[in-house]
Every structure is written in structure tokens, then in C-alpha cells.
């Protein structure tokens, strides 16, 4: 059994564009949850810094996570986020130690 892949992406929007970024990220999350192999996909924000977001993702396989990068909804979200983020997103990928990863 291959271990699940967990992804945490950090995104920091310009403060005056935080609501626009939140709307885009919400649409992305809704579409992504429908992808094959997506076990969970949540977007959260820091209450002390409302322009700071994290996506917390769980994928059933590395192949499912890799396929996510080729979806139209992710490509569209990345294009829509251009100019709204202070810096490029930082993405960290992990495997579960509970499944032998």
C-alpha cells in the first residue's frame, strides 16, 4: 500500500486583496475535493493575519497529487492569484509515518 501524500501550501496575499484571494482559494478547494484520489482539501486562514492562508491536503497517492497540478481548475486559480500574492506560494509535501512512509 502506498502512503498517502499530505501537502501544506503557504500563501500570503496582499492585505487589500485578501478577500479576492479567499474567494479564488475557496473555488479551488471545492473543485479539488471532487478529484479522484483527493481524501481531504481545506483552506484555512490565520485569524491574526487574514491575508495568510494555508491549504492542507491529503491525497491517496503521489500520482493523484501529481495529477492535481494538471487540472484546469488549479491552473485557472494560479492565474487568477497572479498579482494578489506578496510572494510565490511555498509548498511542502509529506508522507504519513503511520503508513510506513
PDB file of C-alpha atoms in Angstrom:
ATOM      1  CA  UNK A   1       0.000   0.000   0.000  1.00  0.00           C
ATOM      2  CA  UNK A   2       1.443   3.369  -0.960  1.00  0.00           C
ATOM      3  CA  UNK A   3       1.376   6.029   1.726  1.00  0.00           C
ATOM      4  CA  UNK A   4      -0.955   8.995   1.471  1.00  0.00           C
ATOM      5  CA  UNK A   5       0.629  12.283   0.454  1.00  0.00           C
ATOM      6  CA  UNK A   6      -0.013  15.335   2.613  1.00  0.00           C
ATOM      7  CA  UNK A   7       0.590  18.802   1.214  1.00  0.00           C
ATOM      8  CA  UNK A   8       0.678  22.080   3.079  1.00  0.00           C
ATOM      9  CA  UNK A   9       0.910  25.182   0.912  1.00  0.00           C
ATOM     10  CA  UNK A  10       1.514  28.623   2.404  1.00  0.00           C
ATOM     11  CA  UNK A  11       0.099  31.639   0.581  1.00  0.00           C
ATOM     12  CA  UNK A  12       0.286  35.259   1.639  1.00  0.00           C
ATOM     13  CA  UNK A  13      -1.944  37.739  -0.153  1.00  0.00           C
ATOM     14  CA  UNK A  14      -1.628  41.478  -0.124  1.00  0.00           C
ATOM     15  CA  UNK A  15      -3.849  42.676   2.708  1.00  0.00           C
ATOM     16  CA  UNK A  16      -6.076  44.732   0.415  1.00  0.00           C
ATOM     17  CA  UNK A  17      -6.597  41.663  -1.844  1.00  0.00           C
ATOM     18  CA  UNK A  18      -7.176  39.044   0.892  1.00  0.00           C
ATOM     19  CA  UNK A  19     -10.906  38.669   0.183  1.00  0.00           C
ATOM     20  CA  UNK A  20     -10.272  38.210  -3.535  1.00  0.00           C
ATOM     21  CA  UNK A  21      -7.669  35.547  -2.782  1.00  0.00           C
ATOM     22  CA  UNK A  22     -10.023  33.835  -0.320  1.00  0.00           C
ATOM     23  CA  UNK A  23     -12.747  33.597  -2.976  1.00  0.00           C
ATOM     24  CA  UNK A  24     -10.347  32.049  -5.502  1.00  0.00           C
ATOM     25  CA  UNK A  25      -8.982  29.590  -2.942  1.00  0.00           C
ATOM     26  CA  UNK A  26     -12.496  28.610  -1.895  1.00  0.00           C
ATOM     27  CA  UNK A  27     -13.454  27.827  -5.513  1.00  0.00           C
ATOM     28  CA  UNK A  28     -10.230  25.845  -5.908  1.00  0.00           C
ATOM     29  CA  UNK A  29     -10.951  23.811  -2.765  1.00  0.00           C
ATOM     30  CA  UNK A  30     -14.492  22.985  -3.897  1.00  0.00           C
ATOM     31  CA  UNK A  31     -13.293  21.743  -7.288  1.00  0.00           C
ATOM     32  CA  UNK A  32     -10.286  19.890  -5.890  1.00  0.00           C
ATOM     33  CA  UNK A  33     -12.364  17.890  -3.395  1.00  0.00           C
ATOM     34  CA  UNK A  34     -14.067  16.269  -6.410  1.00  0.00           C
ATOM     35  CA  UNK A  35     -10.788  14.987  -7.879  1.00  0.00           C
ATOM     36  CA  UNK A  36     -10.066  11.255  -7.835  1.00  0.00           C
ATOM     37  CA  UNK A  37      -7.654  10.455  -5.029  1.00  0.00           C
ATOM     38  CA  UNK A  38      -8.357  13.596  -3.000  1.00  0.00           C
ATOM     39  CA  UNK A  39      -9.059  12.476   0.565  1.00  0.00           C
ATOM     40  CA  UNK A  40      -9.212  15.999   2.019  1.00  0.00           C
ATOM     41  CA  UNK A  41      -8.577  19.565   0.931  1.00  0.00           C
ATOM     42  CA  UNK A  42      -9.013  22.522   3.264  1.00  0.00           C
ATOM     43  CA  UNK A  43      -8.048  26.156   3.006  1.00  0.00           C
ATOM     44  CA  UNK A  44      -7.569  27.949   6.313  1.00  0.00           C
ATOM     45  CA  UNK A  45      -6.552  31.475   7.217  1.00  0.00           C
ATOM     46  CA  UNK A  46      -4.697  32.913  10.175  1.00  0.00           C
ATOM     47  CA  UNK A  47      -7.181  34.923  12.283  1.00  0.00           C
ATOM     48  CA  UNK A  48      -4.399  37.264  13.405  1.00  0.00           C
ATOM     49  CA  UNK A  49      -3.258  37.793   9.788  1.00  0.00           C
ATOM     50  CA  UNK A  50      -6.302  37.377   7.488  1.00  0.00           C
ATOM     51  CA  UNK A  51      -4.180  37.609   4.336  1.00  0.00           C
ATOM     52  CA  UNK A  52      -2.182  34.494   5.327  1.00  0.00           C
ATOM     53  CA  UNK A  53      -3.636  31.235   4.028  1.00  0.00           C
ATOM     54  CA  UNK A  54      -2.702  27.548   4.133  1.00  0.00           C
ATOM     55  CA  UNK A  55      -4.063  24.726   2.049  1.00  0.00           C
ATOM     56  CA  UNK A  56      -3.996  21.421   3.882  1.00  0.00           C
ATOM     57  CA  UNK A  57      -4.352  18.497   1.513  1.00  0.00           C
ATOM     58  CA  UNK A  58      -4.449  14.713   1.741  1.00  0.00           C
ATOM     59  CA  UNK A  59      -4.014  12.613  -1.381  1.00  0.00           C
ATOM     60  CA  UNK A  60      -4.389   8.829  -1.654  1.00  0.00           C
ATOM     61  CA  UNK A  61      -1.248   8.569  -3.797  1.00  0.00           C
ATOM     62  CA  UNK A  62       1.609  10.558  -5.248  1.00  0.00           C
ATOM     63  CA  UNK A  63       0.025  10.004  -8.672  1.00  0.00           C
ATOM     64  CA  UNK A  64      -3.246  11.628  -7.561  1.00  0.00           C
ATOM     65  CA  UNK A  65      -1.366  14.602  -6.103  1.00  0.00           C
ATOM     66  CA  UNK A  66       0.708  14.965  -9.274  1.00  0.00           C
ATOM     67  CA  UNK A  67      -2.426  14.837 -11.453  1.00  0.00           C
ATOM     68  CA  UNK A  68      -3.852  17.738  -9.436  1.00  0.00           C
ATOM     69  CA  UNK A  69      -1.191  20.037 -10.916  1.00  0.00           C
ATOM     70  CA  UNK A  70      -2.547  19.351 -14.422  1.00  0.00           C
ATOM     71  CA  UNK A  71      -6.187  20.215 -13.677  1.00  0.00           C
ATOM     72  CA  UNK A  72      -7.838  23.177 -15.333  1.00  0.00           C
ATOM     73  CA  UNK A  73      -9.215  24.478 -12.028  1.00  0.00           C
ATOM     74  CA  UNK A  74      -5.746  24.636 -10.441  1.00  0.00           C
ATOM     75  CA  UNK A  75      -4.232  26.299 -13.497  1.00  0.00           C
ATOM     76  CA  UNK A  76      -7.081  28.833 -13.519  1.00  0.00           C
ATOM     77  CA  UNK A  77      -6.704  29.531  -9.776  1.00  0.00           C
ATOM     78  CA  UNK A  78      -2.960  30.080 -10.121  1.00  0.00           C
ATOM     79  CA  UNK A  79      -3.557  32.506 -12.989  1.00  0.00           C
ATOM     80  CA  UNK A  80      -6.286  34.318 -11.030  1.00  0.00           C
ATOM     81  CA  UNK A  81      -3.998  34.637  -7.980  1.00  0.00           C
ATOM     82  CA  UNK A  82      -1.324  36.435 -10.016  1.00  0.00           C
ATOM     83  CA  UNK A  83      -0.914  39.926  -8.630  1.00  0.00           C
ATOM     84  CA  UNK A  84      -2.804  39.060  -5.423  1.00  0.00           C
ATOM     85  CA  UNK A  85       0.057  37.322  -3.588  1.00  0.00           C
ATOM     86  CA  UNK A  86       3.023  39.016  -1.934  1.00  0.00           C
ATOM     87  CA  UNK A  87       5.294  36.111  -2.883  1.00  0.00           C
ATOM     88  CA  UNK A  88       5.223  32.739  -4.570  1.00  0.00           C
ATOM     89  CA  UNK A  89       3.403  30.022  -2.628  1.00  0.00           C
ATOM     90  CA  UNK A  90       5.575  27.734  -0.511  1.00  0.00           C
ATOM     91  CA  UNK A  91       4.587  24.072  -0.874  1.00  0.00           C
ATOM     92  CA  UNK A  92       5.654  21.271   1.480  1.00  0.00           C
ATOM     93  CA  UNK A  93       4.910  17.598   0.745  1.00  0.00           C
ATOM     94  CA  UNK A  94       4.890  14.816   3.338  1.00  0.00           C
ATOM     95  CA  UNK A  95       4.024  11.140   3.663  1.00  0.00           C
ATOM     96  CA  UNK A  96       2.437   9.552   6.680  1.00  0.00           C
ATOM     97  CA  UNK A  97       4.702   7.674   9.078  1.00  0.00           C
ATOM     98  CA  UNK A  98       1.609   5.720  10.150  1.00  0.00           C
ATOM     99  CA  UNK A  99       1.526   4.000   6.761  1.00  0.00           C
ATOM    100  CA  UNK A 100       5.224   3.261   6.550  1.00  0.00           C
ATOM    101  CA  UNK A 101       6.117   6.499   4.736  1.00  0.00           C
TER     102      UNK A 101
END
